[in-house]
Short mmCIF file of C-alpha atoms and ligand atoms in Angstrom, two decimals:
data_model
loop_
_atom_site.label_atom_id
_atom_site.label_comp_id
_atom_site.label_asym_id
_atom_site.label_seq_id
_atom_site.Cartn_x
_atom_site.Cartn_y
_atom_site.Cartn_z
CA MET A 14 -208.07 -103.55 61.84
CA GLY A 15 -207.50 -99.57 60.97
CA ARG A 16 -211.31 -98.76 60.93
CA PRO A 17 -211.55 -95.64 62.27
CA ALA A 18 -213.95 -96.27 64.99
CA SER A 19 -214.92 -92.86 66.42
CA ALA A 20 -215.15 -90.61 63.11
CA GLY A 21 -218.95 -89.77 63.40
CA ASN A 22 -222.13 -91.84 61.42
CA ARG A 23 -221.61 -92.47 58.65
CA LEU A 24 -224.96 -92.67 57.53
CA LEU A 25 -225.50 -89.14 58.83
CA THR A 26 -222.38 -88.84 57.38
CA ALA A 27 -223.86 -89.91 53.99
CA LEU A 28 -226.03 -87.07 53.72
CA PRO A 29 -226.31 -83.92 51.73
CA ALA A 30 -225.98 -80.47 53.34
CA ALA A 31 -229.74 -79.37 52.64
CA ASP A 32 -231.14 -82.99 54.39
CA LEU A 33 -228.44 -83.15 56.53
CA ALA A 34 -230.06 -79.88 57.61
CA LEU A 35 -233.82 -81.22 58.28
CA LEU A 36 -232.00 -82.80 61.28
CA ALA A 37 -229.57 -80.99 62.60
CA PRO A 38 -231.87 -78.86 64.94
CA HIS A 39 -233.88 -81.86 66.63
CA LEU A 40 -230.42 -84.06 67.19
CA GLN A 41 -229.03 -83.57 70.28
CA LYS A 42 -225.06 -86.16 71.21
CA VAL A 43 -226.57 -88.42 74.36
CA SER A 44 -223.82 -90.48 75.75
CA LEU A 45 -224.40 -94.15 75.54
CA GLU A 46 -222.74 -96.02 78.33
CA GLN A 47 -221.35 -99.49 78.56
CA ASP A 48 -225.18 -102.27 79.61
CA ALA A 49 -228.01 -99.65 78.59
CA VAL A 50 -230.55 -100.36 77.83
CA VAL A 51 -231.42 -98.16 74.69
CA ILE A 52 -234.94 -99.63 74.07
CA ARG A 53 -236.60 -102.64 75.93
CA ALA A 54 -238.31 -105.52 73.08
CA GLY A 55 -242.20 -104.40 73.47
CA ASP A 56 -242.05 -100.53 73.64
CA ARG A 57 -242.49 -97.52 71.07
CA ARG A 58 -239.92 -96.36 69.44
CA ASP A 59 -239.84 -92.96 70.63
CA HIS A 60 -236.35 -92.45 69.84
CA VAL A 61 -234.37 -92.40 66.75
CA TYR A 62 -229.80 -92.90 67.25
CA PHE A 63 -227.34 -92.54 65.51
CA PRO A 64 -224.68 -93.64 67.09
CA HIS A 65 -221.14 -92.14 66.40
CA SER A 66 -218.95 -94.43 68.66
CA GLY A 67 -219.90 -97.45 70.66
CA ALA A 68 -221.83 -100.75 69.99
CA ILE A 69 -224.90 -101.89 70.53
CA SER A 70 -226.23 -105.05 70.41
CA PHE A 71 -229.84 -105.99 69.28
CA MET A 72 -230.97 -108.91 71.68
CA LEU A 73 -233.94 -111.40 70.91
CA GLY A 74 -235.45 -112.66 74.45
CA LEU A 75 -237.80 -115.69 74.33
CA PRO A 76 -240.58 -116.10 76.45
CA ASN A 77 -238.58 -118.74 79.09
CA GLY A 78 -235.57 -116.37 79.98
CA GLU A 79 -233.52 -117.25 77.26
CA THR A 80 -232.12 -114.72 75.43
CA ILE A 81 -229.25 -115.17 71.35
CA ALA A 82 -227.51 -111.56 70.17
CA THR A 83 -229.65 -110.93 66.61
CA ALA A 84 -226.98 -108.11 64.91
CA VAL A 85 -224.06 -105.65 66.52
CA ILE A 86 -224.67 -102.11 65.74
CA GLY A 87 -221.86 -99.56 65.22
CA ARG A 88 -221.50 -95.96 63.51
CA GLU A 89 -222.40 -97.36 60.44
CA GLY A 90 -225.97 -97.99 61.25
CA ALA A 91 -229.05 -95.94 63.09
CA ILE A 92 -231.26 -97.71 66.43
CA GLY A 93 -234.97 -96.92 65.82
CA ALA A 94 -234.98 -95.88 62.50
CA LEU A 95 -237.43 -98.37 61.45
CA SER A 96 -240.06 -96.74 62.92
CA VAL A 97 -240.67 -94.88 59.51
CA LEU A 98 -242.61 -97.77 58.18
CA GLY A 99 -245.31 -96.88 61.36
CA PRO A 100 -245.70 -94.81 63.64
CA SER A 101 -246.63 -97.11 66.42
CA PHE A 102 -243.97 -99.56 65.76
CA MET A 103 -242.83 -101.90 68.51
CA SER A 104 -239.15 -102.65 68.67
CA SER A 105 -239.01 -106.54 68.47
CA VAL A 106 -235.49 -106.61 70.38
CA THR A 107 -233.85 -105.19 73.03
CA ALA A 108 -231.02 -103.18 72.36
CA VAL A 109 -228.58 -103.43 74.37
CA VAL A 110 -224.56 -100.78 74.40
CA ARG A 111 -222.09 -103.28 74.44
CA VAL A 112 -219.33 -101.06 74.26
CA GLY A 113 -220.12 -97.39 75.26
CA GLY A 114 -219.89 -93.65 73.38
CA THR A 115 -221.92 -90.98 71.97
CA ALA A 116 -224.78 -91.21 69.79
CA SER A 117 -227.24 -88.42 68.17
CA GLN A 118 -231.29 -89.19 68.94
CA ILE A 119 -233.57 -87.41 67.47
CA SER A 120 -237.66 -87.31 68.30
CA VAL A 121 -239.39 -90.29 65.36
CA SER A 122 -241.76 -87.25 64.96
CA ARG A 123 -239.40 -85.30 63.39
CA PHE A 124 -237.61 -87.97 62.37
CA HIS A 125 -240.59 -88.99 60.33
CA ALA A 126 -241.15 -85.52 58.86
CA ALA A 127 -238.13 -85.85 57.60
CA TYR A 128 -237.56 -89.43 55.85
CA MET A 129 -240.99 -87.79 54.20
CA GLU A 130 -239.82 -84.80 53.79
CA SER A 131 -236.17 -85.83 51.62
CA GLY A 132 -235.27 -88.14 48.79
CA ALA A 133 -231.96 -88.21 50.38
CA ILE A 134 -233.00 -89.40 54.83
CA ARG A 135 -234.72 -92.40 52.67
CA ARG A 136 -232.47 -93.83 50.56
CA VAL A 137 -230.04 -93.64 53.51
CA VAL A 138 -232.83 -95.70 55.63
CA GLU A 139 -233.49 -98.24 52.77
CA ALA A 140 -229.08 -98.80 53.41
CA HIS A 141 -229.84 -99.33 56.69
CA THR A 142 -232.28 -102.06 56.57
CA ARG A 143 -230.47 -103.63 53.81
CA SER A 144 -227.31 -103.55 56.21
CA ILE A 145 -229.28 -104.72 58.92
CA LEU A 146 -232.00 -107.38 57.40
CA MET A 147 -228.17 -108.65 55.28
CA GLN A 148 -226.95 -108.85 59.43
CA PHE A 149 -230.03 -110.87 60.33
CA GLN A 150 -229.70 -113.82 57.77
CA HIS A 151 -225.87 -113.97 58.17
CA VAL A 152 -226.74 -114.26 62.38
CA SER A 153 -229.24 -117.13 61.77
CA GLY A 154 -227.87 -118.83 59.95
CA CYS A 155 -224.13 -118.85 61.84
CA ASN A 156 -226.11 -119.67 64.58
CA GLY A 157 -227.19 -122.88 63.21
CA LEU A 158 -224.22 -124.28 60.73
CA HIS A 159 -221.73 -123.10 62.64
CA SER A 160 -219.44 -123.68 66.23
CA VAL A 161 -220.31 -121.89 69.81
CA GLU A 162 -216.01 -121.57 69.37
CA ALA A 163 -216.90 -119.15 65.44
CA ARG A 164 -219.68 -117.37 67.22
CA MET A 165 -217.80 -116.36 69.40
CA ALA A 166 -214.67 -114.76 68.06
CA ARG A 167 -217.18 -113.74 65.90
CA TRP A 168 -218.69 -111.40 68.42
CA LEU A 169 -215.03 -110.17 70.27
CA LEU A 170 -214.56 -109.56 66.24
CA HIS A 171 -217.29 -106.70 65.92
CA LEU A 172 -217.28 -105.71 68.60
CA HIS A 173 -213.37 -104.67 69.10
CA ASP A 174 -214.65 -103.26 64.91
CA ARG A 175 -216.01 -100.53 67.44
CA THR A 176 -213.17 -99.89 69.72
CA GLU A 177 -210.75 -97.18 69.84
CA GLY A 178 -208.66 -100.64 68.97
CA ASN A 179 -208.30 -101.65 72.59
CA ASN A 180 -208.00 -105.08 72.28
CA ILE A 181 -209.35 -105.36 76.55
CA LEU A 182 -213.05 -105.69 75.95
CA SER A 183 -215.47 -105.12 78.62
CA LEU A 184 -217.38 -107.61 78.71
CA THR A 185 -218.71 -110.31 81.41
CA GLN A 186 -219.52 -114.31 81.09
CA GLU A 187 -223.11 -113.47 82.11
CA THR A 188 -223.15 -110.48 78.76
CA LEU A 189 -221.36 -113.50 76.10
CA SER A 190 -224.15 -115.89 78.33
CA GLN A 191 -226.69 -114.31 77.19
CA LEU A 192 -224.78 -112.74 73.65
CA LEU A 193 -224.74 -115.79 71.77
CA GLY A 194 -227.37 -117.87 73.43
CA VAL A 195 -225.73 -120.85 75.84
CA ARG A 196 -224.58 -121.48 79.34
CA ARG A 197 -222.39 -120.18 81.00
CA THR A 198 -220.02 -123.92 81.55
CA THR A 199 -220.43 -123.57 77.84
CA VAL A 200 -219.37 -120.64 77.81
CA THR A 201 -216.14 -121.40 80.36
CA GLN A 202 -216.01 -123.33 77.79
CA VAL A 203 -215.38 -121.42 75.23
CA ILE A 204 -212.82 -118.89 76.50
CA ALA A 205 -211.45 -122.14 77.10
CA LYS A 206 -211.03 -122.94 73.93
CA LEU A 207 -209.85 -120.30 72.25
CA ARG A 208 -207.81 -119.52 74.79
CA ALA A 209 -205.81 -122.91 73.75
CA LEU A 210 -206.27 -121.21 70.62
CA GLY A 211 -203.86 -118.39 71.94
CA ALA A 212 -207.86 -116.14 70.90
CA ILE A 213 -207.87 -114.81 74.01
CA ARG A 214 -205.19 -113.62 76.01
CA SER A 215 -207.03 -114.10 79.27
CA ALA A 216 -210.91 -113.45 81.22
CA ARG A 217 -211.65 -112.42 84.65
CA ARG A 218 -213.20 -109.68 86.27
CA GLY A 219 -214.72 -108.96 83.32
CA LEU A 220 -212.85 -108.29 81.20
CA VAL A 221 -211.68 -110.10 77.92
CA GLU A 222 -208.44 -109.66 76.84
CA ILE A 223 -208.07 -110.69 73.59
CA ASP A 224 -205.52 -111.59 70.53
CA ARG A 225 -207.18 -110.24 67.44
CA THR A 226 -204.59 -112.02 64.35
CA ARG A 227 -205.55 -115.14 66.30
CA LEU A 228 -209.50 -114.63 66.81
CA GLU A 229 -209.50 -114.18 63.06
CA GLU A 230 -207.75 -117.50 62.14
CA ALA A 231 -210.43 -119.08 65.15
CA THR A 232 -213.61 -117.53 63.81
CA CYS A 233 -216.00 -118.53 60.83
CA GLU A 234 -216.02 -117.15 57.25
CA CYS A 235 -219.63 -114.88 58.43
CA TYR A 236 -217.38 -112.39 60.36
CA ASP A 237 -215.58 -111.33 56.77
CA ILE A 238 -219.36 -111.93 55.41
CA ILE A 239 -220.77 -109.77 57.16
CA ARG A 240 -218.23 -106.71 57.36
CA GLY A 241 -217.68 -106.99 54.40
CA ALA A 242 -221.33 -106.94 53.20
CA THR A 243 -222.14 -103.99 55.99
CA ASP A 244 -219.19 -101.87 53.92
CA ARG A 245 -220.88 -102.52 50.56
CA ILE A 246 -223.79 -101.29 51.58
CA VAL A 247 -223.34 -98.60 53.42
CA PRO A 248 -219.63 -97.40 52.48
CA HIS A 249 -216.59 -95.36 54.86
CA GLU A 250 -217.57 -91.70 54.54
CA VAL A 251 -214.18 -89.47 53.22
CA VAL A 252 -213.30 -88.36 57.28
CA GLY A 253 -214.53 -84.33 56.30
CA SER A 254 -214.71 -81.83 59.12
CA HIS A 255 -217.72 -80.81 59.39
CA PRO A 256 -218.03 -79.37 63.67
CA HIS A 257 -221.45 -80.43 64.49
CA PHE A 258 -221.15 -84.46 63.71
CA ASP A 259 -217.90 -86.40 64.55
CA GLY A 260 -216.21 -86.81 61.21
CA HIS A 261 -218.98 -84.90 59.31
CA ASP A 262 -219.15 -83.97 55.25
CA ALA A 263 -221.57 -81.56 54.37
CA ALA A 264 -221.11 -81.12 50.52
CA GLN A 265 -220.67 -85.47 50.43
CA GLU A 266 -222.57 -86.94 47.70
CA ILE A 267 -225.45 -89.41 48.48
CA ALA A 268 -224.22 -90.71 46.02
CA MET A 269 -222.54 -93.00 47.49
CA PHE A 270 -225.10 -95.12 48.60
CA SER A 271 -225.83 -95.27 44.95
CA GLY A 272 -222.75 -97.32 44.06
CA LYS A 273 -220.52 -93.57 43.10
CA ARG A 274 -218.59 -93.47 46.00
CA ARG A 275 -215.70 -90.34 45.76
CA ARG A 276 -212.79 -90.90 46.88
CA PRO A 277 -210.29 -89.20 48.82
CA SER A 278 -208.36 -87.04 47.42
ZN1 ZN B 305 -220.15 -118.74 61.16
#
Protein backbone atom coordinates (compact mmCIF):
# COMPACT_ATOMS: atom_id res chain seq x y z
CA MET A 1 0.00 0.00 0.00
CA GLY A 2 0.94 3.63 0.17
CA ARG A 3 0.51 4.34 -3.51
CA PRO A 4 -1.40 7.58 -4.07
CA ALA A 5 -4.48 6.53 -6.01
CA SER A 6 -5.67 9.86 -7.39
CA ALA A 7 -2.84 12.33 -7.81
CA GLY A 8 -3.36 12.82 -11.54
CA ASN A 9 -2.46 10.96 -14.70
CA ARG A 10 1.22 10.02 -14.66
CA LEU A 11 1.65 10.38 -18.44
CA LEU A 12 0.24 13.91 -18.53
CA THR A 13 2.15 14.82 -15.39
CA ALA A 14 5.41 13.82 -17.05
CA LEU A 15 4.98 16.34 -19.88
CA PRO A 16 6.86 19.65 -19.85
CA ALA A 17 4.53 22.68 -19.74
CA ALA A 18 4.98 23.58 -23.42
CA ASP A 19 4.03 20.08 -24.54
CA LEU A 20 1.11 19.81 -22.14
CA ALA A 21 -0.11 23.15 -23.52
CA LEU A 22 -0.65 21.46 -26.90
CA LEU A 23 -3.18 19.14 -25.27
CA ALA A 24 -4.60 21.24 -22.44
CA PRO A 25 -7.15 23.36 -24.39
CA HIS A 26 -8.70 20.16 -25.79
CA LEU A 27 -8.74 18.02 -22.65
CA GLN A 28 -12.15 17.46 -21.09
CA LYS A 29 -12.59 16.02 -17.64
CA VAL A 30 -14.99 13.05 -17.63
CA SER A 31 -16.10 10.69 -14.92
CA LEU A 32 -15.55 6.96 -15.29
CA GLU A 33 -18.53 5.17 -13.79
CA GLN A 34 -18.05 1.62 -12.61
CA ASP A 35 -18.99 -0.97 -15.28
CA ALA A 36 -19.03 1.69 -18.05
CA VAL A 37 -17.65 0.49 -21.39
CA VAL A 38 -15.06 3.06 -22.48
CA ILE A 39 -14.52 1.43 -25.86
CA ARG A 40 -15.84 -1.74 -27.44
CA ALA A 41 -13.73 -4.19 -29.46
CA GLY A 42 -14.09 -3.50 -33.18
CA ASP A 43 -15.11 0.14 -32.68
CA ARG A 44 -13.08 2.96 -34.11
CA ARG A 45 -11.26 4.89 -31.44
CA ASP A 46 -12.69 8.41 -31.29
CA HIS A 47 -11.12 9.56 -28.02
CA VAL A 48 -8.01 9.05 -25.95
CA TYR A 49 -8.55 8.86 -22.17
CA PHE A 50 -5.98 9.64 -19.49
CA PRO A 51 -7.35 8.31 -16.18
CA HIS A 52 -6.63 10.37 -13.05
CA SER A 53 -8.11 7.73 -10.78
CA GLY A 54 -9.93 4.41 -10.97
CA ALA A 55 -9.15 1.23 -12.89
CA ILE A 56 -10.04 0.02 -16.37
CA SER A 57 -9.58 -3.56 -17.54
CA PHE A 58 -8.93 -4.56 -21.12
CA MET A 59 -11.18 -7.50 -21.95
CA LEU A 60 -10.57 -9.92 -24.80
CA GLY A 61 -13.79 -11.54 -26.04
CA LEU A 62 -13.89 -14.73 -28.09
CA PRO A 63 -16.65 -15.55 -30.62
CA ASN A 64 -18.13 -18.18 -28.25
CA GLY A 65 -18.80 -15.48 -25.65
CA GLU A 66 -15.87 -16.29 -23.35
CA THR A 67 -13.89 -13.32 -22.03
CA ILE A 68 -10.65 -12.80 -20.17
CA ALA A 69 -8.84 -9.71 -18.90
CA THR A 70 -5.55 -8.95 -20.63
CA ALA A 71 -4.49 -5.87 -18.67
CA VAL A 72 -5.64 -3.37 -16.09
CA ILE A 73 -4.63 0.26 -16.17
CA GLY A 74 -5.19 3.31 -14.02
CA ARG A 75 -3.56 6.71 -13.82
CA GLU A 76 -0.21 5.31 -15.06
CA GLY A 77 -1.67 4.69 -18.51
CA ALA A 78 -4.08 5.76 -21.22
CA ILE A 79 -6.86 4.24 -23.27
CA GLY A 80 -6.85 4.69 -27.01
CA ALA A 81 -3.40 6.29 -27.14
CA LEU A 82 -2.23 3.68 -29.67
CA SER A 83 -4.70 5.22 -32.14
CA VAL A 84 -1.71 7.32 -33.23
CA LEU A 85 -0.51 4.18 -35.04
CA GLY A 86 -3.16 4.78 -37.69
CA PRO A 87 -6.24 6.97 -38.20
CA SER A 88 -8.68 4.05 -38.60
CA PHE A 89 -7.07 1.84 -35.98
CA MET A 90 -9.76 -0.31 -34.35
CA SER A 91 -9.70 -1.38 -30.75
CA SER A 92 -8.96 -5.10 -30.37
CA VAL A 93 -10.24 -5.18 -26.81
CA THR A 94 -13.19 -3.86 -24.84
CA ALA A 95 -12.18 -1.47 -22.04
CA VAL A 96 -14.44 -1.65 -18.97
CA VAL A 97 -14.30 0.54 -15.85
CA ARG A 98 -13.79 -1.69 -12.78
CA VAL A 99 -13.06 1.00 -10.19
CA GLY A 100 -14.84 4.31 -10.81
CA GLY A 101 -12.77 7.48 -11.19
CA THR A 102 -12.11 10.41 -13.48
CA ALA A 103 -10.16 10.92 -16.70
CA SER A 104 -9.15 13.61 -19.16
CA GLN A 105 -10.54 12.94 -22.62
CA ILE A 106 -9.29 14.29 -25.95
CA SER A 107 -10.35 13.54 -29.51
CA VAL A 108 -8.07 11.22 -31.47
CA SER A 109 -7.54 13.87 -34.17
CA ARG A 110 -6.44 16.52 -31.64
CA PHE A 111 -4.21 14.04 -29.87
CA HIS A 112 -2.67 12.91 -33.15
CA ALA A 113 -1.88 16.52 -34.13
CA ALA A 114 -0.14 17.14 -30.79
CA TYR A 115 1.68 13.79 -31.06
CA MET A 116 3.11 14.79 -34.44
CA GLU A 117 4.25 18.14 -33.05
CA SER A 118 5.81 17.05 -29.76
CA GLY A 119 8.71 14.70 -29.12
CA ALA A 120 7.78 14.61 -25.42
CA ILE A 121 4.26 13.39 -26.22
CA ARG A 122 5.74 10.74 -28.54
CA ARG A 123 8.03 9.56 -25.72
CA VAL A 124 5.07 9.38 -23.33
CA VAL A 125 3.16 7.23 -25.85
CA GLU A 126 6.26 5.04 -26.28
CA ALA A 127 6.51 4.56 -22.50
CA HIS A 128 2.82 3.66 -22.32
CA THR A 129 3.24 1.21 -25.22
CA ARG A 130 6.20 -0.52 -23.52
CA SER A 131 4.29 -0.70 -20.28
CA ILE A 132 1.14 -2.20 -21.79
CA LEU A 133 3.08 -4.71 -23.92
CA MET A 134 5.00 -5.79 -20.81
CA GLN A 135 1.70 -6.34 -19.00
CA PHE A 136 0.19 -8.33 -21.91
CA GLN A 137 3.22 -10.64 -21.91
CA HIS A 138 3.23 -11.26 -18.16
CA VAL A 139 -0.53 -11.74 -18.00
CA SER A 140 -0.38 -14.30 -20.81
CA GLY A 141 2.42 -16.13 -18.94
CA CYS A 142 0.45 -15.97 -15.69
CA ASN A 143 -2.70 -17.29 -17.38
CA GLY A 144 -0.82 -20.29 -18.71
CA LEU A 145 1.40 -21.09 -15.73
CA HIS A 146 -0.30 -20.11 -12.48
CA SER A 147 -3.32 -21.26 -10.47
CA VAL A 148 -6.70 -19.55 -10.65
CA GLU A 149 -6.36 -18.68 -6.92
CA ALA A 150 -3.05 -16.87 -7.54
CA ARG A 151 -4.54 -15.11 -10.57
CA MET A 152 -7.65 -13.95 -8.72
CA ALA A 153 -5.44 -12.65 -5.90
CA ARG A 154 -3.34 -10.77 -8.49
CA TRP A 155 -6.35 -9.07 -10.13
CA LEU A 156 -7.72 -8.09 -6.71
CA LEU A 157 -4.35 -6.53 -5.83
CA HIS A 158 -4.13 -4.69 -9.17
CA LEU A 159 -7.61 -3.25 -8.58
CA HIS A 160 -6.90 -2.44 -4.92
CA ASP A 161 -3.80 -0.47 -6.02
CA ARG A 162 -6.18 1.78 -7.93
CA THR A 163 -8.64 2.48 -5.13
CA GLU A 164 -8.14 4.98 -2.33
CA GLY A 165 -6.99 2.17 -0.05
CA ASN A 166 -10.56 0.89 0.35
CA ASN A 167 -10.41 -2.80 1.31
CA ILE A 168 -13.93 -3.42 0.03
CA LEU A 169 -13.99 -3.82 -3.75
CA SER A 170 -17.22 -3.60 -5.70
CA LEU A 171 -16.97 -6.81 -7.76
CA THR A 172 -19.63 -9.38 -8.60
CA GLN A 173 -18.81 -13.04 -9.13
CA GLU A 174 -19.86 -12.51 -12.75
CA THR A 175 -17.18 -9.80 -13.12
CA LEU A 176 -14.55 -12.05 -11.54
CA SER A 177 -15.58 -14.84 -13.91
CA GLN A 178 -15.12 -12.48 -16.89
CA LEU A 179 -11.74 -11.21 -15.65
CA LEU A 180 -10.36 -14.69 -15.02
CA GLY A 181 -11.93 -16.47 -18.00
CA VAL A 182 -13.45 -19.18 -15.78
CA ARG A 183 -16.98 -20.34 -14.93
CA ARG A 184 -18.99 -18.88 -12.04
CA THR A 185 -18.75 -22.22 -10.20
CA THR A 186 -14.95 -21.99 -10.35
CA VAL A 187 -15.10 -18.42 -8.99
CA THR A 188 -17.16 -19.67 -6.03
CA GLN A 189 -14.58 -22.38 -5.31
CA VAL A 190 -11.65 -19.98 -5.64
CA ILE A 191 -13.29 -17.44 -3.32
CA ALA A 192 -13.79 -20.23 -0.75
CA LYS A 193 -10.08 -21.12 -0.96
CA LEU A 194 -8.99 -17.48 -0.58
CA ARG A 195 -11.41 -17.08 2.35
CA ALA A 196 -9.83 -20.11 4.02
CA LEU A 197 -6.45 -18.37 3.65
CA GLY A 198 -7.88 -15.17 5.13
CA ALA A 199 -7.08 -13.28 1.91
CA ILE A 200 -10.77 -12.61 1.25
CA ARG A 201 -12.72 -11.73 4.39
CA SER A 202 -16.13 -11.77 2.77
CA ALA A 203 -17.69 -11.82 -0.68
CA ARG A 204 -21.39 -11.16 -0.94
CA ARG A 205 -23.85 -8.88 -2.69
CA GLY A 206 -21.22 -7.75 -5.16
CA LEU A 207 -18.75 -6.61 -2.51
CA VAL A 208 -15.42 -8.34 -1.90
CA GLU A 209 -13.60 -7.46 1.31
CA ILE A 210 -9.90 -8.24 1.13
CA ASP A 211 -6.98 -8.62 3.52
CA ARG A 212 -4.18 -7.03 1.54
CA THR A 213 -1.29 -8.74 3.37
CA ARG A 214 -2.79 -12.22 3.04
CA LEU A 215 -3.69 -11.52 -0.58
CA GLU A 216 -0.04 -10.68 -1.30
CA GLU A 217 0.92 -14.04 0.20
CA ALA A 218 -1.66 -15.84 -1.94
CA THR A 219 -0.69 -14.33 -5.30
CA CYS A 220 2.09 -15.36 -7.67
CA GLU A 221 5.30 -13.42 -8.39
CA CYS A 222 3.60 -11.86 -11.43
CA TYR A 223 1.97 -9.19 -9.26
CA ASP A 224 5.30 -7.76 -8.08
CA ILE A 225 6.89 -8.17 -11.50
CA ILE A 226 4.10 -6.29 -13.29
CA ARG A 227 3.91 -3.53 -10.68
CA GLY A 228 7.71 -3.10 -10.52
CA ALA A 229 8.13 -3.09 -14.30
CA THR A 230 5.29 -0.57 -14.72
CA ASP A 231 6.96 1.76 -12.20
CA ARG A 232 10.31 1.46 -13.97
CA ILE A 233 8.75 2.32 -17.34
CA VAL A 234 6.31 4.99 -16.09
CA PRO A 235 7.87 6.32 -12.87
CA HIS A 236 5.89 8.02 -10.16
CA GLU A 237 5.97 11.76 -10.54
CA VAL A 238 6.77 14.32 -7.94
CA VAL A 239 3.28 15.39 -6.92
CA GLY A 240 3.06 19.02 -7.89
CA SER A 241 0.42 21.69 -7.89
CA HIS A 242 -0.76 22.20 -11.45
CA PRO A 243 -4.27 23.59 -11.09
CA HIS A 244 -5.82 21.74 -14.03
CA PHE A 245 -4.39 18.25 -13.91
CA ASP A 246 -4.92 16.85 -10.46
CA GLY A 247 -1.41 17.27 -9.19
CA HIS A 248 0.30 18.16 -12.41
CA ASP A 249 3.72 19.74 -12.00
CA ALA A 250 4.16 21.80 -15.13
CA ALA A 251 7.88 22.30 -14.50
CA GLN A 252 8.63 18.63 -14.43
CA GLU A 253 10.94 17.22 -17.06
CA ILE A 254 10.15 14.43 -19.47
CA ALA A 255 13.68 13.24 -18.65
CA MET A 256 12.07 10.87 -16.15
CA PHE A 257 11.27 8.62 -19.09
CA SER A 258 14.89 8.34 -20.08
CA GLY A 259 15.89 7.18 -16.61
CA LYS A 260 16.87 10.54 -15.12
CA ARG A 261 14.17 10.53 -12.51
CA ARG A 262 13.80 13.77 -10.62
CA ARG A 263 13.86 13.47 -6.87
CA PRO A 264 11.36 15.18 -4.61
CA SER A 265 12.90 18.35 -3.24
ZN1 LIG B 1 1.19 -15.35 -12.13
